[in-house]
mmCIF file of C-alpha atoms in Angstrom:
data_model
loop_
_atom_site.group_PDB
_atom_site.id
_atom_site.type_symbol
_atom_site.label_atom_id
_atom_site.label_comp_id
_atom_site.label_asym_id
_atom_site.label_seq_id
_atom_site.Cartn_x
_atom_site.Cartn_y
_atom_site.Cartn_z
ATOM 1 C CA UNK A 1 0.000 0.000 0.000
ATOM 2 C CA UNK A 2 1.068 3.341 -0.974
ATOM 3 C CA UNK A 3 2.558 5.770 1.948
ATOM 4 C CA UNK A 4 -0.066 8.552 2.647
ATOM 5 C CA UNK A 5 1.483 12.159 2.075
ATOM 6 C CA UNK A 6 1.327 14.489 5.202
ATOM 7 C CA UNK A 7 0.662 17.517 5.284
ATOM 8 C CA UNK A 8 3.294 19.450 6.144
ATOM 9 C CA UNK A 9 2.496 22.437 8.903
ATOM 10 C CA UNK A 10 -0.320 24.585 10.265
ATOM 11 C CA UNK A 11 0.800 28.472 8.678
ATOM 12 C CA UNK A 12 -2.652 29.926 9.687
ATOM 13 C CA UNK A 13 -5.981 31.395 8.593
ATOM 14 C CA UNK A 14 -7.506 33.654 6.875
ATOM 15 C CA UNK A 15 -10.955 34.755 8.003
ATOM 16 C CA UNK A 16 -13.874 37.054 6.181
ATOM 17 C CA UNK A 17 -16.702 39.103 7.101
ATOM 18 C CA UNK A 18 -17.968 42.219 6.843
ATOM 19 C CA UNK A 19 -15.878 45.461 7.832
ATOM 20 C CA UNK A 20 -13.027 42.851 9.165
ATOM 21 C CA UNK A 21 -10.185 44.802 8.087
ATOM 22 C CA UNK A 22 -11.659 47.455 10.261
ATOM 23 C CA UNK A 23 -11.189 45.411 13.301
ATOM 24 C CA UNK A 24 -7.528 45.787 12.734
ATOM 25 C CA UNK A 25 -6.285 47.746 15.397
ATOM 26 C CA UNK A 26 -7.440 45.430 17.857
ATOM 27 C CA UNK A 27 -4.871 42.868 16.676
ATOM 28 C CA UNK A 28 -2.007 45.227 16.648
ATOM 29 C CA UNK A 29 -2.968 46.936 19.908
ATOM 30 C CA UNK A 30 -4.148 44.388 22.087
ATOM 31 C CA UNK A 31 -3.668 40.674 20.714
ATOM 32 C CA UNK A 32 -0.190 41.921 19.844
ATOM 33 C CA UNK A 33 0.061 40.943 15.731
ATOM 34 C CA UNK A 34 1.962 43.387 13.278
ATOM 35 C CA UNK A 35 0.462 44.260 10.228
ATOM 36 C CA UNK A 36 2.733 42.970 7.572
ATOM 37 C CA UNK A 37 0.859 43.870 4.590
ATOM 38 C CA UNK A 38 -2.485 45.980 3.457
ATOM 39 C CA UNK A 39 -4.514 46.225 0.450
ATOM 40 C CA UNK A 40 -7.840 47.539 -0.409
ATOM 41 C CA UNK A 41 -9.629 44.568 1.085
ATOM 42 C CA UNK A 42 -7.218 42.146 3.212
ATOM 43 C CA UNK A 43 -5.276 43.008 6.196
ATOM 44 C CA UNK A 44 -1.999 40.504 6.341
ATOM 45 C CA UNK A 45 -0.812 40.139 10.463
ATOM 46 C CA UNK A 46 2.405 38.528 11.378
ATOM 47 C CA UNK A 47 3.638 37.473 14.404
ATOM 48 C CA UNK A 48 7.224 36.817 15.527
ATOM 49 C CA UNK A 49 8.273 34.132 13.286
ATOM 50 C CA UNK A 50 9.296 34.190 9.449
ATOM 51 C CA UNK A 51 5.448 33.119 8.162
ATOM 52 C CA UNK A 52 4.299 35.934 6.119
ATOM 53 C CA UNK A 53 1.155 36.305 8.143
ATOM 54 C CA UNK A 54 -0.681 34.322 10.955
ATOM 55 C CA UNK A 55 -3.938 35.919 10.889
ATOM 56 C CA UNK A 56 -5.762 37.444 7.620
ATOM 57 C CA UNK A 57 -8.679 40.049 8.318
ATOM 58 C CA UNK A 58 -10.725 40.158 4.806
ATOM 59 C CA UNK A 59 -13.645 41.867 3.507
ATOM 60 C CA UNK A 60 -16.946 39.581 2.722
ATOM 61 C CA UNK A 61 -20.354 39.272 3.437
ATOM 62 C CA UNK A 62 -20.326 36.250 4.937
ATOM 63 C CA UNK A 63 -18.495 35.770 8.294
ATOM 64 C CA UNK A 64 -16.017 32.739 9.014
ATOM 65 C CA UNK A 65 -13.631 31.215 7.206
ATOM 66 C CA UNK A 66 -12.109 32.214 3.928
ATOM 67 C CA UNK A 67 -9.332 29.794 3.748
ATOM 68 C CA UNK A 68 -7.024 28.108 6.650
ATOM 69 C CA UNK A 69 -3.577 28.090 5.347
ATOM 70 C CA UNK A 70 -0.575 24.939 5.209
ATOM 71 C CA UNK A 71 2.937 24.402 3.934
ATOM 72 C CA UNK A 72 4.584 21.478 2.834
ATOM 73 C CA UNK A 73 8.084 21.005 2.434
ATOM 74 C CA UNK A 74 8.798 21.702 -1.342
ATOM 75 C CA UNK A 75 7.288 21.607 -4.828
ATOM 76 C CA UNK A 76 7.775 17.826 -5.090
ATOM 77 C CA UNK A 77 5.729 17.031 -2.224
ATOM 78 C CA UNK A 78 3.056 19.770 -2.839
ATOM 79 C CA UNK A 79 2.396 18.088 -6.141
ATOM 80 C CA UNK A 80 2.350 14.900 -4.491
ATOM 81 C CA UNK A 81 -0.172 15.817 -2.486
ATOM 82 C CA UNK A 82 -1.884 17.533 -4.834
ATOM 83 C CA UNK A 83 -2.190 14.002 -6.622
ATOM 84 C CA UNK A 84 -2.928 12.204 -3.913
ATOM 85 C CA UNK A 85 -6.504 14.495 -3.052
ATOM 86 C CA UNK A 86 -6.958 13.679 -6.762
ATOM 87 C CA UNK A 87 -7.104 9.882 -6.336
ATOM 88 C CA UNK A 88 -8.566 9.829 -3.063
ATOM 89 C CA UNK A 89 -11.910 12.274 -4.446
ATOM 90 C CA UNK A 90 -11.205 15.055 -3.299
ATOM 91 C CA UNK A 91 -13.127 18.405 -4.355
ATOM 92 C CA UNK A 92 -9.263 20.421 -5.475
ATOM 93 C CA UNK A 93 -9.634 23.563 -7.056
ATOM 94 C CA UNK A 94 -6.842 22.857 -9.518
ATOM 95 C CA UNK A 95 -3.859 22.041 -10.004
ATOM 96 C CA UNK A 96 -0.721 23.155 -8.291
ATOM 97 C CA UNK A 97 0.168 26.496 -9.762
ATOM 98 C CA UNK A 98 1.993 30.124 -8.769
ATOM 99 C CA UNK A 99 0.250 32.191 -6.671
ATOM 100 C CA UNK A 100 -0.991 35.983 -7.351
ATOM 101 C CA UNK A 101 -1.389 37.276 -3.480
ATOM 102 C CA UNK A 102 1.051 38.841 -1.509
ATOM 103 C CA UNK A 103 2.417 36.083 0.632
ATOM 104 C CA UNK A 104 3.188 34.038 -3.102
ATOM 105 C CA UNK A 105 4.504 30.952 -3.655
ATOM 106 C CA UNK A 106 2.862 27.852 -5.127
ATOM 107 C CA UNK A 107 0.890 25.084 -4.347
ATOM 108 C CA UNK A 108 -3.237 24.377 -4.546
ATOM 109 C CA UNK A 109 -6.442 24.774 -3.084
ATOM 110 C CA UNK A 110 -9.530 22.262 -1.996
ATOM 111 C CA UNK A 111 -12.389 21.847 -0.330
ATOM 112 C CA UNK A 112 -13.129 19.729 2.768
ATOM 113 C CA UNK A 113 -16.565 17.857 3.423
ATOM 114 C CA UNK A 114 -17.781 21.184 5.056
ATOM 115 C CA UNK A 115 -16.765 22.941 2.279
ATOM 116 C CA UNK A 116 -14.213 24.921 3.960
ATOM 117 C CA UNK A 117 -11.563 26.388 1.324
ATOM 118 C CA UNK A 118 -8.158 24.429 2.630
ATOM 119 C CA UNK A 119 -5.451 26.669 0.999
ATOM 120 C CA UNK A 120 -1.723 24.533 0.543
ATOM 121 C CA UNK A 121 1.771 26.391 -0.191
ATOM 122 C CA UNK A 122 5.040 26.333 -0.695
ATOM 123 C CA UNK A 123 7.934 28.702 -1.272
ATOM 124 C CA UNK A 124 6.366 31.514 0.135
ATOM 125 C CA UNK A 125 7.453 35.437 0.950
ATOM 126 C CA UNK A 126 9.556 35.144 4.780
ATOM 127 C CA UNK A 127 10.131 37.452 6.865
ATOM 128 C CA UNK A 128 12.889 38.255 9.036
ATOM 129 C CA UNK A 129 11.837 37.369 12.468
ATOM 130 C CA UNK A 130 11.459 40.034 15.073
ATOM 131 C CA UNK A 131 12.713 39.754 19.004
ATOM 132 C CA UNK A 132 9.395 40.783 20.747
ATOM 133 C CA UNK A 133 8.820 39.249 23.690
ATOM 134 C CA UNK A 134 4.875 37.910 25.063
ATOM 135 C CA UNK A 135 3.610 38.168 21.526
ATOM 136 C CA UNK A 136 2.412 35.318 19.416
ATOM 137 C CA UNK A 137 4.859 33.787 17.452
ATOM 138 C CA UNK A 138 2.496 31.137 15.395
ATOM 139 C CA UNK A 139 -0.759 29.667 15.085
ATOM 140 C CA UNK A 140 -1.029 26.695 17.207
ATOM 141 C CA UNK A 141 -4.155 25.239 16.237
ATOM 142 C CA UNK A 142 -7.800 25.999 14.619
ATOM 143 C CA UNK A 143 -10.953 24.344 16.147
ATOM 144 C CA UNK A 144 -13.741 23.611 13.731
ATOM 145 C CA UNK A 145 -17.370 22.658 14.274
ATOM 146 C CA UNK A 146 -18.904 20.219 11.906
ATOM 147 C CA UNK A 147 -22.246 18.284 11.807
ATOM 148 C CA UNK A 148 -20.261 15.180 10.511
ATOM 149 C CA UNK A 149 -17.186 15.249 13.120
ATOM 150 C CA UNK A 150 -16.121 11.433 11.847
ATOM 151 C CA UNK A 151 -16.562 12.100 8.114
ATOM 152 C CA UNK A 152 -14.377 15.334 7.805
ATOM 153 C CA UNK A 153 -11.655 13.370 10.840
ATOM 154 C CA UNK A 154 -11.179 10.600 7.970
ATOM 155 C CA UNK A 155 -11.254 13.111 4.953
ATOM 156 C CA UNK A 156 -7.979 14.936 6.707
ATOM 157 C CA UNK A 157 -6.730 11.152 7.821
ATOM 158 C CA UNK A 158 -7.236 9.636 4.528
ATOM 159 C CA UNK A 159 -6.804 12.611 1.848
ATOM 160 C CA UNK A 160 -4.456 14.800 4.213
ATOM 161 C CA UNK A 161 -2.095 12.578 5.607
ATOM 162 C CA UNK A 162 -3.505 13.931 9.483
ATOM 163 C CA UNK A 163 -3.475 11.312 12.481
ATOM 164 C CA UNK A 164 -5.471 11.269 15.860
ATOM 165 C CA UNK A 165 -3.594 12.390 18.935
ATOM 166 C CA UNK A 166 -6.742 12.425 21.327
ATOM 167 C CA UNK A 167 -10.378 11.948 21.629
ATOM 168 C CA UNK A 168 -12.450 14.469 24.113
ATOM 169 C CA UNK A 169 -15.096 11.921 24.618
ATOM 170 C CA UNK A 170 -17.752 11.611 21.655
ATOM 171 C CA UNK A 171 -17.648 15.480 20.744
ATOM 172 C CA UNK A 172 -14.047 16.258 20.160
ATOM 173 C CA UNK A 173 -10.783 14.326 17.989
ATOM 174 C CA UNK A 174 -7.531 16.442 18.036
ATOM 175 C CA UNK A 175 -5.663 15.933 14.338
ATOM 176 C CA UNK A 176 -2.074 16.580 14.380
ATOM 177 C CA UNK A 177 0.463 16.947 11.007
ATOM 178 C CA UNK A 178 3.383 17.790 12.753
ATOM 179 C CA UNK A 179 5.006 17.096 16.151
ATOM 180 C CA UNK A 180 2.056 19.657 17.619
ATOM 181 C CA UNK A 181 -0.485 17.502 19.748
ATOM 182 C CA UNK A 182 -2.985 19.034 17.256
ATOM 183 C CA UNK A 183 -3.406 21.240 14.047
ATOM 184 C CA UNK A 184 -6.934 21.027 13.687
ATOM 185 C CA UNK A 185 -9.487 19.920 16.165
ATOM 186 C CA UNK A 186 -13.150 18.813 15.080
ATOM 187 C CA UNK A 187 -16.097 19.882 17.126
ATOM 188 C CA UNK A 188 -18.951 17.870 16.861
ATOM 189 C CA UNK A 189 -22.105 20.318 15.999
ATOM 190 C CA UNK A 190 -25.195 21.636 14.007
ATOM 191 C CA UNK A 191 -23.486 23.312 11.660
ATOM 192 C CA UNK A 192 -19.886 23.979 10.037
ATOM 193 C CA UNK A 193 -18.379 27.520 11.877
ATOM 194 C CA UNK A 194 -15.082 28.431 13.189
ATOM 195 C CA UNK A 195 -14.845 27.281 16.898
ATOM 196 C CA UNK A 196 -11.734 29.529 17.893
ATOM 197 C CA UNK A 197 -8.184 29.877 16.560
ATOM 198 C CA UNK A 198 -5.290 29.458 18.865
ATOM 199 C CA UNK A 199 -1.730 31.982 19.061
ATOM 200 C CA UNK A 200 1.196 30.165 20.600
ATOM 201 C CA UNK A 201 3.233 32.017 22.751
ATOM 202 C CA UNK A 202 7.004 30.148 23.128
ATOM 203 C CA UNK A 203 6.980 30.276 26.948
ATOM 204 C CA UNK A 204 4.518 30.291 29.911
ATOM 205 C CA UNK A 205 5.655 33.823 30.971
ATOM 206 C CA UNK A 206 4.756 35.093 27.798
ATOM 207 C CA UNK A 207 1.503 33.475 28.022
ATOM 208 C CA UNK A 208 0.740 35.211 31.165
ATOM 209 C CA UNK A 209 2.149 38.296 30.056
ATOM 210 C CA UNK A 210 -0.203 38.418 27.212
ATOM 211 C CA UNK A 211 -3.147 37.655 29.333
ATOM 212 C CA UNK A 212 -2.165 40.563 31.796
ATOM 213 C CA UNK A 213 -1.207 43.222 28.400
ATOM 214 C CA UNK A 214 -5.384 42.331 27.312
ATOM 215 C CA UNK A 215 -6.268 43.044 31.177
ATOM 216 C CA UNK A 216 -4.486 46.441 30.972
ATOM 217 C CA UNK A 217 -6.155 47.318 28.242
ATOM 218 C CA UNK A 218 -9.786 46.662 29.466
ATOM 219 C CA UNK A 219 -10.282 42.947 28.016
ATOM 220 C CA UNK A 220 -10.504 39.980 29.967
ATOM 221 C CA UNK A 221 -10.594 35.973 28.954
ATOM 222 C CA UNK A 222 -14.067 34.922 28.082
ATOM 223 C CA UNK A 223 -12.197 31.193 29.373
ATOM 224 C CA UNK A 224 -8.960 30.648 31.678
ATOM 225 C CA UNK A 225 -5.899 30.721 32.528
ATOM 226 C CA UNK A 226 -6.237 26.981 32.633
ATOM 227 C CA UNK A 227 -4.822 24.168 31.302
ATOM 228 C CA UNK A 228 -5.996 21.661 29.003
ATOM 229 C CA UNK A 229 -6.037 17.922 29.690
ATOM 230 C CA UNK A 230 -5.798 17.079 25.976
ATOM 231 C CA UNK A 231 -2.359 18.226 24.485
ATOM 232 C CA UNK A 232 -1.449 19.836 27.504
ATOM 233 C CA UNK A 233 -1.791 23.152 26.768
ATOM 234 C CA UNK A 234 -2.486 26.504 29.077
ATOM 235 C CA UNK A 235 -5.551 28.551 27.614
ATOM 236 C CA UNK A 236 -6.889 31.755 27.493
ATOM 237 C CA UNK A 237 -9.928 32.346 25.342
ATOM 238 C CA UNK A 238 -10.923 36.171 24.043
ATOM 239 C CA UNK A 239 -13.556 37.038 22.075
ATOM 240 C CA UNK A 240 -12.234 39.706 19.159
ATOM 241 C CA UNK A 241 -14.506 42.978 18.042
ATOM 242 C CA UNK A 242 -15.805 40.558 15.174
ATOM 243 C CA UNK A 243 -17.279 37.897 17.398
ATOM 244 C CA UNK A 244 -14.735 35.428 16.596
ATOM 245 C CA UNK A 245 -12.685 33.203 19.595
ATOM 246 C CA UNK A 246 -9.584 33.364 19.798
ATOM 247 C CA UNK A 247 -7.100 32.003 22.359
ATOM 248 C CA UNK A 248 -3.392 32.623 23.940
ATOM 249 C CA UNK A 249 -1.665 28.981 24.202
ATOM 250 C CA UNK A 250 1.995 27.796 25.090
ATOM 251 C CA UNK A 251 3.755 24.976 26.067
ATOM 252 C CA UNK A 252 1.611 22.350 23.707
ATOM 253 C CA UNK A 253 2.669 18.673 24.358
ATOM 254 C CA UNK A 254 4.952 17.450 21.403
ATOM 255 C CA UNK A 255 4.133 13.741 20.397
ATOM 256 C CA UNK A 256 6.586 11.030 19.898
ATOM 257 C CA UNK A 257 4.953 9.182 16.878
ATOM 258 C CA UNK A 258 6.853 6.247 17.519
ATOM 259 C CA UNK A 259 5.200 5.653 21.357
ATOM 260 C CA UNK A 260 1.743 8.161 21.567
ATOM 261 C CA UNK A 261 -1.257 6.375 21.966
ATOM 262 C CA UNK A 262 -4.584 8.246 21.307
ATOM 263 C CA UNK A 263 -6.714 8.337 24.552
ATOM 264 C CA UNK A 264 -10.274 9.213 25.049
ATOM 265 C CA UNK A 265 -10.219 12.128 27.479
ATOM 266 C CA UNK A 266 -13.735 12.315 29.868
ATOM 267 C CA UNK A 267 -16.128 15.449 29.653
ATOM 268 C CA UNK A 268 -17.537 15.100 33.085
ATOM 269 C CA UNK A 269 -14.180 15.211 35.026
ATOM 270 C CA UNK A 270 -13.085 18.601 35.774
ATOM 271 C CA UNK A 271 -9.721 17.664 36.565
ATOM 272 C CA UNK A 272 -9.685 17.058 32.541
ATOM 273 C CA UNK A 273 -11.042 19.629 30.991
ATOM 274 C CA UNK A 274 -8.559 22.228 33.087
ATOM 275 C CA UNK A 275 -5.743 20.507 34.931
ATOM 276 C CA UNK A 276 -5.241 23.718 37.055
ATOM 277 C CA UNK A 277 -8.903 23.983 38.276
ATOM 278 C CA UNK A 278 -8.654 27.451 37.562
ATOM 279 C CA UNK A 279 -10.908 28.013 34.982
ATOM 280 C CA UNK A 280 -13.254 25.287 35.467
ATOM 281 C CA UNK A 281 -15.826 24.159 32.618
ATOM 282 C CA UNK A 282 -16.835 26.609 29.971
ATOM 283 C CA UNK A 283 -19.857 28.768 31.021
ATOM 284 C CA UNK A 284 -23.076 28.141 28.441
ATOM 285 C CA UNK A 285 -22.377 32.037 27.295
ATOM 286 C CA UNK A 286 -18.501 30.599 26.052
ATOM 287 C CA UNK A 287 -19.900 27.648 24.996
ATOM 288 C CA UNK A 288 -22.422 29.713 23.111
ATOM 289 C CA UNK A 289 -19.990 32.034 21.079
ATOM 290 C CA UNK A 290 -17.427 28.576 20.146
ATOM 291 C CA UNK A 291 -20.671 26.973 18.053
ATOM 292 C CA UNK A 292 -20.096 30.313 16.378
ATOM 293 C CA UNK A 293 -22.041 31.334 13.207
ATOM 294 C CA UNK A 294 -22.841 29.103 10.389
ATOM 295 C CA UNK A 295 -20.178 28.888 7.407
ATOM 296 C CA UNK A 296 -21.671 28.121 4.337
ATOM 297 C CA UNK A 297 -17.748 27.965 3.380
ATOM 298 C CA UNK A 298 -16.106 28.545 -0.254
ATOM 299 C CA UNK A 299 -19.183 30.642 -1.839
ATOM 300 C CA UNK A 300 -21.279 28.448 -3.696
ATOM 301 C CA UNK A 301 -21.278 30.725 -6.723
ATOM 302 C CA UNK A 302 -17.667 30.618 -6.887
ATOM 303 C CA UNK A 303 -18.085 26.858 -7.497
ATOM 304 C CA UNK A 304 -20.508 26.883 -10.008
ATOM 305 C CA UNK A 305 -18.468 28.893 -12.190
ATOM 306 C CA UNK A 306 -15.862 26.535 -11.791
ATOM 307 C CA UNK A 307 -17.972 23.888 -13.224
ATOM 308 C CA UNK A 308 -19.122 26.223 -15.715
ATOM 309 C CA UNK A 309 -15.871 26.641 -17.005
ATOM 310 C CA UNK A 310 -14.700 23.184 -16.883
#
């Protein structure tokens, strides 16, 4: 049996909505982003790192998710992924080719069973890394809620190369395509919507620091501190101007592929849904703002011209 092609790393997201760029200084102020590039309707943030951006603020009608963002390694394995969605059905938007945005590079686009735009490069713009300290310096993970949690976990197993690091009962599996306890998590729920995107921070200072810079400036966690029983990781959950969650992390567990075992981690046990029994369990208004509000994903317009022209 053939090997099945990974995907390489998490670079980040890209999220839509109406008068988003507007929300900008919230990111730069507060959440502690830089803008690295503008245009007339996308707002590129970067954090500490070399990734061109993290976070992307664009204009749409529609809020939630215009495309979350990967690498691979080079041009040989992008194309070998690209071929291997092909053979294994899925819904790619083309083949791999140069990109025309800012950020560049090369690589391909598809669609996962939610139809959530999946966007895939390689060779793209870097930046030289800045030394600023309690500010994020990647994106650690992004949650998503789906009405078919076990059909999209095997489309990003099967098609994606992704592999389970944990279970959170019946209603959560934690994906992982790197060392990173998890990439993407899957939320099992009425609709497809963004739960909440999580900033890594590289030390536990840094996280707290960045908690504490929010405070200061009159905005407080929604969730946390805690920490997380699965992968490990201290939280903080914010809610931005635009409604969406987002969270301060550090300190995620790194998995040994060659000895992790998924577990299935209980709901009902506080001890395991925040280790520190600080923050205790979500309150129904947090809960409330994660199911977020329903993506209809890649417009469906957009796809029927593809047809069209094919």
């Amino acid at each position: 049996m053939t090997e099945t092609i990974r995907t390489g790393g998490l670079r980040g997201i890209m999220m839509r909505g109406p008068d988003l760029p507007a929300t900008l200084p919230f990111y730069e102020d507060m959440w502690g982003l830089n803008l690295a590039h503008k245009d007339d309707h996308t707002a590129y943030l970067r954090g500490t790192g070399s990734e061109p951006f993290l976070y992307g603020l664009t204009e749409g009608e529609v809020f939630g998710i215009e495309y979350v963002h990967f690498s691979m390694p080079n041009r040989e394995s992008m194309d070998a992924l690209h071929a291997q969605a092909v053979a294994r059905g899925a819904d790619v938007l083309g083949a791999p080719a140069e990109f025309d945005d800012w950020p560049g590079g090369y690589g391909f686009e598809l669609l996962d069973p939610d139809n959530r735009r999946l966007r895939f490069r390689t060779e793209a713009r870097e930046l030289e890394p800045e030394a600023e300290w309690a500010k994020p310096r990647k994106v650690s993970h992004v949650v998503l809620n789906t009405p078919d949690m076990e059909g999209v976990q095997g489309f990003y197993e099967e098609v994606l190369g992704f592999r389970v690091s944990d279970y959170s009962a019946d209603q959560m599996v934690f994906l992982r395509c790197s060392t990173d306890h998890h990439a993407i998590a899957l939320v099992r729920a009425h609709y497809p919507s963004v739960n909440h995107v999580a900033f890594e921070l590289p030390s536990i200072d840094e996280f707290m620091r960045s908690i504490g810079r929010m405070k200061q400036k009159g905005h407080v966690p929604t969730w946390g501190p805690g920490r997380h029983g699965p992968g490990n990781n201290p939280f903080a959950y914010f809610v931005s101007p635009s409604g969406f969650v987002i969270e301060f992390t550090s300190e995620v567990q790194q998995i040994d592929e060659t000895s992790h075992e998924a577990q299935v981690w209980p709901r009902d046990v506080p001890e395991k849904m925040d280790q520190w029994m600080t923050a205790g369990p979500p309150t129904p208004a947090q809960r409330a703002v994660m199911q977020g509000r329903p993506d209809p994903g890649f417009p469906e317009l957009r796809k029927a011209d593809r047809g069209a022209a094919e």
